[in-house]
Amino acid sequence: MNRLSPDGGGDDGNDGSESLASPLLLPQRSLINSTSQVALVGANVCPIESLDYEFKMAFFVFSASNLVLTLFATLITAFIAPAAAGSGIPEVKAYLNGVDAPGILSLRTLFVKVVGSISAVSASLVVGKAGPMVHTGACVASLLGQGGSKKYGLTWKWLRFFKNDRDRRDLVTCGSAAGIAAAFRAPVGGVLFALEEMASWWRSALLWRSFFATAVVAIVLRALIDVCLSGKCGLFGKGGLIMFDVYSASITYHLTDVPSVLLLGVMGGILGSFYNFLLEKVLRMYNYINEKGTVYKILLACLISIFTSCLLFGVPWLGSCQPCPPDALEACPTIGRSGNYKKFQCSSGHYNDLASLIFNTNDDAIRNLFSRNTDSEFHASSVLVFFLICCVLSILSYGIVAPVGLFVPVIVTGASYGRFVGMLFGGRPHSSLNHGLYAVLGAASFLGGSMRMTVSLCVILLELTNNLLLLPLIMLVLLISKTVADAFNGNIYDLIMKAKGLPYLVAHTEPYMRQLTVADVLSGPLWTFHGVEKVGTIVHVLRITKHNGFPVVDECSQDDSRVLYGLILRAHLVELLKRKDGFMSTSAESRGGGVEFSAADFAKRGSGTRDTIDDLEISAEEMEMYVDLHPFTNASPYTVVETMSLAKALVLFRQLGLRHLLVIPKITNRSPVVGILTRHDFMPEHVLGLHPLLFRSRWKRLRLQVPRTFSIF
């Protein structure tokens, strides 16, 4: 890739958003000579006490600014929008699977996500911006899908055409694709990311819609980059749409390179799965701490910030000072915002390689690791220390109550791991794979081992690095790392969803579900309503239950049997009780009562506060009245027979994107409906809780089993 220019920008540039540590806070002075006990800085002589004072002040300013930014991000997240914590990718993925968690796509969440993410990545935390940008794109798409925000008076009538579940879900999918495209300037990678990782239902129309959204993102980015070429926008706009250009026309592969690349993939899968394991344990511990209250959330974030500042400022003292290379393409040592050669405590004409990795933005650190023709610029020990720092700090930083991402920290960690492997195995005769190319392959292997994506990661890395010649090797390490990591645990986002209690339905069915019928997992009691029901009965049922759907049953006048009429939702019942226009004095009155309702009255609410049964005021006289439920009931709900296989019912439930699935009896002389299946009834925890004997007999996916005493995964 092209190297950075002396002013710290270069032609590969970045947006300067993520930072391991701010280089502006370091004193650009040299250490004193041990013989003279003075340090020459320019033409001035500085006593040792003055130099120590400057380093102490630099650490104070560095740690204090990090603490203030972290505290600000935590406060606005904890008090304004707790749903904005984390990367947001697990929440959006669960929403696209059918989990409608409250507040995850609201306007407040959008505001906190943008402002909090800027503060978090500016606070030297080892966190990323890609996840928050995916969540941001999803929030914008959801607000468009619901016609804006009625609460804040931001509504547009023309957007009412998107106010249905399918179009809103499609818009959120396009928004998540646009977020990845904006984060990595990878429009095609964004489409494939939404297809491979985010969407649970995909159709051809959604493909070109998401492609159109990412194409618009690319055009807008290109336009803004052109506007900012004058230098008035800081680091934004430098480098064009290729963030980490490592293009080389002379890359060739030899048989001797294959073993090291295979080892890179295997070790990447093992390290990625171990990274997921550690992150899951830390998140569970953080959840226990955060449940104690808001004060504990804030204290935890402050402790992580202080620990991060101490580690980032103290570890570079362990790095060695190296003489500046005579053929350096930029000023050495670099004095400024970014660059490969950070002076830190070294004397004039020398640089600290470890400080050059730490006191840079995450994007610059990746660029330094990906750089070609830099095999002698970093010591193996420095790269190994940097790998451990990134791994530990990214795990500790993710669980705090702030908008933080994982994508870029995993890339940094994998790049440092790959570069270290390249230092061990690279440099052989007849090999064209330099340390920078090993860093690219290491990032791919670590991403594959942690996130378990293949096609989308491959395209994103190719769009990031502009090196199509690496395609075969990137495909190889991604496939190997994913295969190895799948033998230990699941991908990182599935583990986070499980830790947060989001009931995500996976695409495959567990084999033991073929041994069960839907009747085996039904749980009661089942509450039903008559076609013309008493208001008091409806209010009583809504208050004692939390169900969102209720079967409506009619009495057959000929033989006194009961027939299933349909399904009515809780939200529709609350709206009927709120309007009170359909109340009747007796059950014998004509259906509908001549009252007209519009479709907007029963349209699904957005992300704001919804009416509940406790918010309604109903008098004792109204409790004795009746309401006709027939006009508001879904008369054609999806049903299955009670003897159907649970595995088949799960496939039907997930593929159709259902929320309720009615179970009808096989024998006609029974109740017309015997139960309702929701996504919780298909969760393995629920099924195995009802049938614990299946836990030992169920067939599991291939997992490496170790003795319980030495069990790690």
mmCIF file with all atom_site columns, N, CA, C and O in Angstrom, residues 79-109:
data_model
loop_
_atom_site.group_PDB
_atom_site.id
_atom_site.type_symbol
_atom_site.label_atom_id
_atom_site.label_alt_id
_atom_site.label_comp_id
_atom_site.label_asym_id
_atom_site.label_entity_id
_atom_site.label_seq_id
_atom_site.pdbx_PDB_ins_code
_atom_site.Cartn_x
_atom_site.Cartn_y
_atom_site.Cartn_z
_atom_site.occupancy
_atom_site.B_iso_or_equiv
_atom_site.pdbx_formal_charge
_atom_site.auth_seq_id
_atom_site.auth_comp_id
_atom_site.auth_asym_id
_atom_site.auth_atom_id
_atom_site.pdbx_PDB_model_num
ATOM 1   N N  . PHE A 1 79  ? -29.238 6.663   30.800 1.00 0.00 ? 79  PHE A N  1
ATOM 2   C CA . PHE A 1 79  ? -30.397 7.454   31.210 1.00 0.00 ? 79  PHE A CA 1
ATOM 3   C C  . PHE A 1 79  ? -31.336 7.797   30.055 1.00 0.00 ? 79  PHE A C  1
ATOM 4   O O  . PHE A 1 79  ? -32.514 8.075   30.290 1.00 0.00 ? 79  PHE A O  1
ATOM 5   N N  . ILE A 1 80  ? -30.864 7.806   28.826 1.00 0.00 ? 80  ILE A N  1
ATOM 6   C CA . ILE A 1 80  ? -31.716 8.204   27.701 1.00 0.00 ? 80  ILE A CA 1
ATOM 7   C C  . ILE A 1 80  ? -32.182 6.990   26.896 1.00 0.00 ? 80  ILE A C  1
ATOM 8   O O  . ILE A 1 80  ? -33.375 6.835   26.636 1.00 0.00 ? 80  ILE A O  1
ATOM 9   N N  . ALA A 1 81  ? -31.244 6.132   26.497 1.00 0.00 ? 81  ALA A N  1
ATOM 10  C CA . ALA A 1 81  ? -31.607 4.990   25.646 1.00 0.00 ? 81  ALA A CA 1
ATOM 11  C C  . ALA A 1 81  ? -30.736 3.796   25.981 1.00 0.00 ? 81  ALA A C  1
ATOM 12  O O  . ALA A 1 81  ? -29.707 3.572   25.339 1.00 0.00 ? 81  ALA A O  1
ATOM 13  N N  . PRO A 1 82  ? -31.103 2.997   26.983 1.00 0.00 ? 82  PRO A N  1
ATOM 14  C CA . PRO A 1 82  ? -30.308 1.803   27.313 1.00 0.00 ? 82  PRO A CA 1
ATOM 15  C C  . PRO A 1 82  ? -30.218 0.807   26.163 1.00 0.00 ? 82  PRO A C  1
ATOM 16  O O  . PRO A 1 82  ? -29.265 0.021   26.102 1.00 0.00 ? 82  PRO A O  1
ATOM 17  N N  . ALA A 1 83  ? -31.182 0.841   25.243 1.00 0.00 ? 83  ALA A N  1
ATOM 18  C CA . ALA A 1 83  ? -31.146 -0.087  24.114 1.00 0.00 ? 83  ALA A CA 1
ATOM 19  C C  . ALA A 1 83  ? -30.018 0.215   23.141 1.00 0.00 ? 83  ALA A C  1
ATOM 20  O O  . ALA A 1 83  ? -29.715 -0.602  22.265 1.00 0.00 ? 83  ALA A O  1
ATOM 21  N N  . ALA A 1 84  ? -29.378 1.384   23.276 1.00 0.00 ? 84  ALA A N  1
ATOM 22  C CA . ALA A 1 84  ? -28.279 1.753   22.379 1.00 0.00 ? 84  ALA A CA 1
ATOM 23  C C  . ALA A 1 84  ? -26.952 1.148   22.804 1.00 0.00 ? 84  ALA A C  1
ATOM 24  O O  . ALA A 1 84  ? -25.954 1.307   22.087 1.00 0.00 ? 84  ALA A O  1
ATOM 25  N N  . ALA A 1 85  ? -26.893 0.462   23.932 1.00 0.00 ? 85  ALA A N  1
ATOM 26  C CA . ALA A 1 85  ? -25.642 -0.131  24.392 1.00 0.00 ? 85  ALA A CA 1
ATOM 27  C C  . ALA A 1 85  ? -25.229 -1.279  23.481 1.00 0.00 ? 85  ALA A C  1
ATOM 28  O O  . ALA A 1 85  ? -26.056 -1.979  22.903 1.00 0.00 ? 85  ALA A O  1
ATOM 29  N N  . GLY A 1 86  ? -23.912 -1.458  23.363 1.00 0.00 ? 86  GLY A N  1
ATOM 30  C CA . GLY A 1 86  ? -23.392 -2.532  22.526 1.00 0.00 ? 86  GLY A CA 1
ATOM 31  C C  . GLY A 1 86  ? -23.288 -2.118  21.072 1.00 0.00 ? 86  GLY A C  1
ATOM 32  O O  . GLY A 1 86  ? -23.429 -0.951  20.709 1.00 0.00 ? 86  GLY A O  1
ATOM 33  N N  . SER A 1 87  ? -23.049 -3.097  20.221 1.00 0.00 ? 87  SER A N  1
ATOM 34  C CA . SER A 1 87  ? -22.877 -2.796  18.800 1.00 0.00 ? 87  SER A CA 1
ATOM 35  C C  . SER A 1 87  ? -24.206 -2.589  18.097 1.00 0.00 ? 87  SER A C  1
ATOM 36  O O  . SER A 1 87  ? -24.298 -1.821  17.142 1.00 0.00 ? 87  SER A O  1
ATOM 37  N N  . GLY A 1 88  ? -25.247 -3.272  18.521 1.00 0.00 ? 88  GLY A N  1
ATOM 38  C CA . GLY A 1 88  ? -26.549 -3.157  17.882 1.00 0.00 ? 88  GLY A CA 1
ATOM 39  C C  . GLY A 1 88  ? -26.805 -4.230  16.837 1.00 0.00 ? 88  GLY A C  1
ATOM 40  O O  . GLY A 1 88  ? -27.961 -4.458  16.457 1.00 0.00 ? 88  GLY A O  1
ATOM 41  N N  . ILE A 1 89  ? -25.762 -4.882  16.359 1.00 0.00 ? 89  ILE A N  1
ATOM 42  C CA . ILE A 1 89  ? -25.959 -5.922  15.345 1.00 0.00 ? 89  ILE A CA 1
ATOM 43  C C  . ILE A 1 89  ? -26.794 -7.086  15.890 1.00 0.00 ? 89  ILE A C  1
ATOM 44  O O  . ILE A 1 89  ? -27.708 -7.567  15.204 1.00 0.00 ? 89  ILE A O  1
ATOM 45  N N  . PRO A 1 90  ? -26.541 -7.607  17.108 1.00 0.00 ? 90  PRO A N  1
ATOM 46  C CA . PRO A 1 90  ? -27.404 -8.689  17.614 1.00 0.00 ? 90  PRO A CA 1
ATOM 47  C C  . PRO A 1 90  ? -28.868 -8.274  17.730 1.00 0.00 ? 90  PRO A C  1
ATOM 48  O O  . PRO A 1 90  ? -29.762 -9.065  17.417 1.00 0.00 ? 90  PRO A O  1
ATOM 49  N N  . GLU A 1 91  ? -29.120 -7.040  18.166 1.00 0.00 ? 91  GLU A N  1
ATOM 50  C CA . GLU A 1 91  ? -30.501 -6.583  18.305 1.00 0.00 ? 91  GLU A CA 1
ATOM 51  C C  . GLU A 1 91  ? -31.194 -6.462  16.950 1.00 0.00 ? 91  GLU A C  1
ATOM 52  O O  . GLU A 1 91  ? -32.350 -6.872  16.792 1.00 0.00 ? 91  GLU A O  1
ATOM 53  N N  . VAL A 1 92  ? -30.504 -5.885  15.974 1.00 0.00 ? 92  VAL A N  1
ATOM 54  C CA . VAL A 1 92  ? -31.097 -5.754  14.639 1.00 0.00 ? 92  VAL A CA 1
ATOM 55  C C  . VAL A 1 92  ? -31.301 -7.132  14.006 1.00 0.00 ? 92  VAL A C  1
ATOM 56  O O  . VAL A 1 92  ? -32.321 -7.390  13.359 1.00 0.00 ? 92  VAL A O  1
ATOM 57  N N  . LYS A 1 93  ? -30.351 -8.014  14.202 1.00 0.00 ? 93  LYS A N  1
ATOM 58  C CA . LYS A 1 93  ? -30.487 -9.373  13.677 1.00 0.00 ? 93  LYS A CA 1
ATOM 59  C C  . LYS A 1 93  ? -31.675 -10.082 14.306 1.00 0.00 ? 93  LYS A C  1
ATOM 60  O O  . LYS A 1 93  ? -32.427 -10.798 13.608 1.00 0.00 ? 93  LYS A O  1
ATOM 61  N N  . ALA A 1 94  ? -31.878 -9.897  15.612 1.00 0.00 ? 94  ALA A N  1
ATOM 62  C CA . ALA A 1 94  ? -33.035 -10.503 16.280 1.00 0.00 ? 94  ALA A CA 1
ATOM 63  C C  . ALA A 1 94  ? -34.336 -9.877  15.791 1.00 0.00 ? 94  ALA A C  1
ATOM 64  O O  . ALA A 1 94  ? -35.347 -10.574 15.620 1.00 0.00 ? 94  ALA A O  1
ATOM 65  N N  . TYR A 1 95  ? -34.334 -8.561  15.543 1.00 0.00 ? 95  TYR A N  1
ATOM 66  C CA . TYR A 1 95  ? -35.536 -7.907  15.031 1.00 0.00 ? 95  TYR A CA 1
ATOM 67  C C  . TYR A 1 95  ? -35.918 -8.467  13.665 1.00 0.00 ? 95  TYR A C  1
ATOM 68  O O  . TYR A 1 95  ? -37.091 -8.726  13.384 1.00 0.00 ? 95  TYR A O  1
ATOM 69  N N  . LEU A 1 96  ? -34.930 -8.651  12.804 1.00 0.00 ? 96  LEU A N  1
ATOM 70  C CA . LEU A 1 96  ? -35.201 -9.207  11.479 1.00 0.00 ? 96  LEU A CA 1
ATOM 71  C C  . LEU A 1 96  ? -35.616 -10.670 11.556 1.00 0.00 ? 96  LEU A C  1
ATOM 72  O O  . LEU A 1 96  ? -36.143 -11.213 10.582 1.00 0.00 ? 96  LEU A O  1
ATOM 73  N N  . ASN A 1 97  ? -35.388 -11.312 12.695 1.00 0.00 ? 97  ASN A N  1
ATOM 74  C CA . ASN A 1 97  ? -35.825 -12.691 12.906 1.00 0.00 ? 97  ASN A CA 1
ATOM 75  C C  . ASN A 1 97  ? -37.229 -12.764 13.486 1.00 0.00 ? 97  ASN A C  1
ATOM 76  O O  . ASN A 1 97  ? -37.808 -13.847 13.566 1.00 0.00 ? 97  ASN A O  1
ATOM 77  N N  . GLY A 1 98  ? -37.764 -11.588 13.896 1.00 0.00 ? 98  GLY A N  1
ATOM 78  C CA . GLY A 1 98  ? -39.114 -11.561 14.439 1.00 0.00 ? 98  GLY A CA 1
ATOM 79  C C  . GLY A 1 98  ? -39.210 -11.154 15.887 1.00 0.00 ? 98  GLY A C  1
ATOM 80  O O  . GLY A 1 98  ? -40.311 -11.139 16.451 1.00 0.00 ? 98  GLY A O  1
ATOM 81  N N  . VAL A 1 99  ? -38.094 -10.795 16.522 1.00 0.00 ? 99  VAL A N  1
ATOM 82  C CA . VAL A 1 99  ? -38.096 -10.379 17.923 1.00 0.00 ? 99  VAL A CA 1
ATOM 83  C C  . VAL A 1 99  ? -38.248 -8.865  17.972 1.00 0.00 ? 99  VAL A C  1
ATOM 84  O O  . VAL A 1 99  ? -37.344 -8.125  17.572 1.00 0.00 ? 99  VAL A O  1
ATOM 85  N N  . ASP A 1 100 ? -39.385 -8.398  18.437 1.00 0.00 ? 100 ASP A N  1
ATOM 86  C CA . ASP A 1 100 ? -39.669 -6.959  18.474 1.00 0.00 ? 100 ASP A CA 1
ATOM 87  C C  . ASP A 1 100 ? -39.355 -6.422  19.864 1.00 0.00 ? 100 ASP A C  1
ATOM 88  O O  . ASP A 1 100 ? -40.239 -6.162  20.668 1.00 0.00 ? 100 ASP A O  1
ATOM 89  N N  . ALA A 1 101 ? -38.075 -6.258  20.164 1.00 0.00 ? 101 ALA A N  1
ATOM 90  C CA . ALA A 1 101 ? -37.662 -5.743  21.470 1.00 0.00 ? 101 ALA A CA 1
ATOM 91  C C  . ALA A 1 101 ? -37.980 -4.256  21.550 1.00 0.00 ? 101 ALA A C  1
ATOM 92  O O  . ALA A 1 101 ? -37.812 -3.522  20.569 1.00 0.00 ? 101 ALA A O  1
ATOM 93  N N  . PRO A 1 102 ? -38.440 -3.779  22.686 1.00 0.00 ? 102 PRO A N  1
ATOM 94  C CA . PRO A 1 102 ? -38.861 -2.377  22.790 1.00 0.00 ? 102 PRO A CA 1
ATOM 95  C C  . PRO A 1 102 ? -37.679 -1.417  22.741 1.00 0.00 ? 102 PRO A C  1
ATOM 96  O O  . PRO A 1 102 ? -36.653 -1.616  23.383 1.00 0.00 ? 102 PRO A O  1
ATOM 97  N N  . GLY A 1 103 ? -37.840 -0.358  21.964 1.00 0.00 ? 103 GLY A N  1
ATOM 98  C CA . GLY A 1 103 ? -36.897 0.749   21.974 1.00 0.00 ? 103 GLY A CA 1
ATOM 99  C C  . GLY A 1 103 ? -35.639 0.577   21.167 1.00 0.00 ? 103 GLY A C  1
ATOM 100 O O  . GLY A 1 103 ? -34.823 1.499   21.111 1.00 0.00 ? 103 GLY A O  1
ATOM 101 N N  . ILE A 1 104 ? -35.422 -0.561  20.496 1.00 0.00 ? 104 ILE A N  1
ATOM 102 C CA . ILE A 1 104 ? -34.133 -0.761  19.832 1.00 0.00 ? 104 ILE A CA 1
ATOM 103 C C  . ILE A 1 104 ? -34.016 0.055   18.550 1.00 0.00 ? 104 ILE A C  1
ATOM 104 O O  . ILE A 1 104 ? -32.899 0.294   18.071 1.00 0.00 ? 104 ILE A O  1
ATOM 105 N N  . LEU A 1 105 ? -35.139 0.529   17.999 1.00 0.00 ? 105 LEU A N  1
ATOM 106 C CA . LEU A 1 105 ? -35.092 1.293   16.748 1.00 0.00 ? 105 LEU A CA 1
ATOM 107 C C  . LEU A 1 105 ? -35.774 2.648   16.884 1.00 0.00 ? 105 LEU A C  1
ATOM 108 O O  . LEU A 1 105 ? -36.240 3.215   15.902 1.00 0.00 ? 105 LEU A O  1
ATOM 109 N N  . SER A 1 106 ? -35.810 3.187   18.093 1.00 0.00 ? 106 SER A N  1
ATOM 110 C CA . SER A 1 106 ? -36.488 4.453   18.328 1.00 0.00 ? 106 SER A CA 1
ATOM 111 C C  . SER A 1 106 ? -35.598 5.630   17.963 1.00 0.00 ? 106 SER A C  1
ATOM 112 O O  . SER A 1 106 ? -34.394 5.488   17.717 1.00 0.00 ? 106 SER A O  1
ATOM 113 N N  . LEU A 1 107 ? -36.191 6.819   17.950 1.00 0.00 ? 107 LEU A N  1
ATOM 114 C CA . LEU A 1 107 ? -35.448 8.036   17.634 1.00 0.00 ? 107 LEU A CA 1
ATOM 115 C C  . LEU A 1 107 ? -34.422 8.346   18.720 1.00 0.00 ? 107 LEU A C  1
ATOM 116 O O  . LEU A 1 107 ? -33.311 8.806   18.422 1.00 0.00 ? 107 LEU A O  1
ATOM 117 N N  . ARG A 1 108 ? -34.768 8.103   19.971 1.00 0.00 ? 108 ARG A N  1
ATOM 118 C CA . ARG A 1 108 ? -33.808 8.325   21.054 1.00 0.00 ? 108 ARG A CA 1
ATOM 119 C C  . ARG A 1 108 ? -32.616 7.390   20.944 1.00 0.00 ? 108 ARG A C  1
ATOM 120 O O  . ARG A 1 108 ? -31.475 7.778   21.187 1.00 0.00 ? 108 ARG A O  1
ATOM 121 N N  . THR A 1 109 ? -32.891 6.144   20.581 1.00 0.00 ? 109 THR A N  1
ATOM 122 C CA . THR A 1 109 ? -31.793 5.200   20.382 1.00 0.00 ? 109 THR A CA 1
ATOM 123 C C  . THR A 1 109 ? -30.880 5.659   19.257 1.00 0.00 ? 109 THR A C  1
ATOM 124 O O  . THR A 1 109 ? -29.651 5.540   19.354 1.00 0.00 ? 109 THR A O  1
#
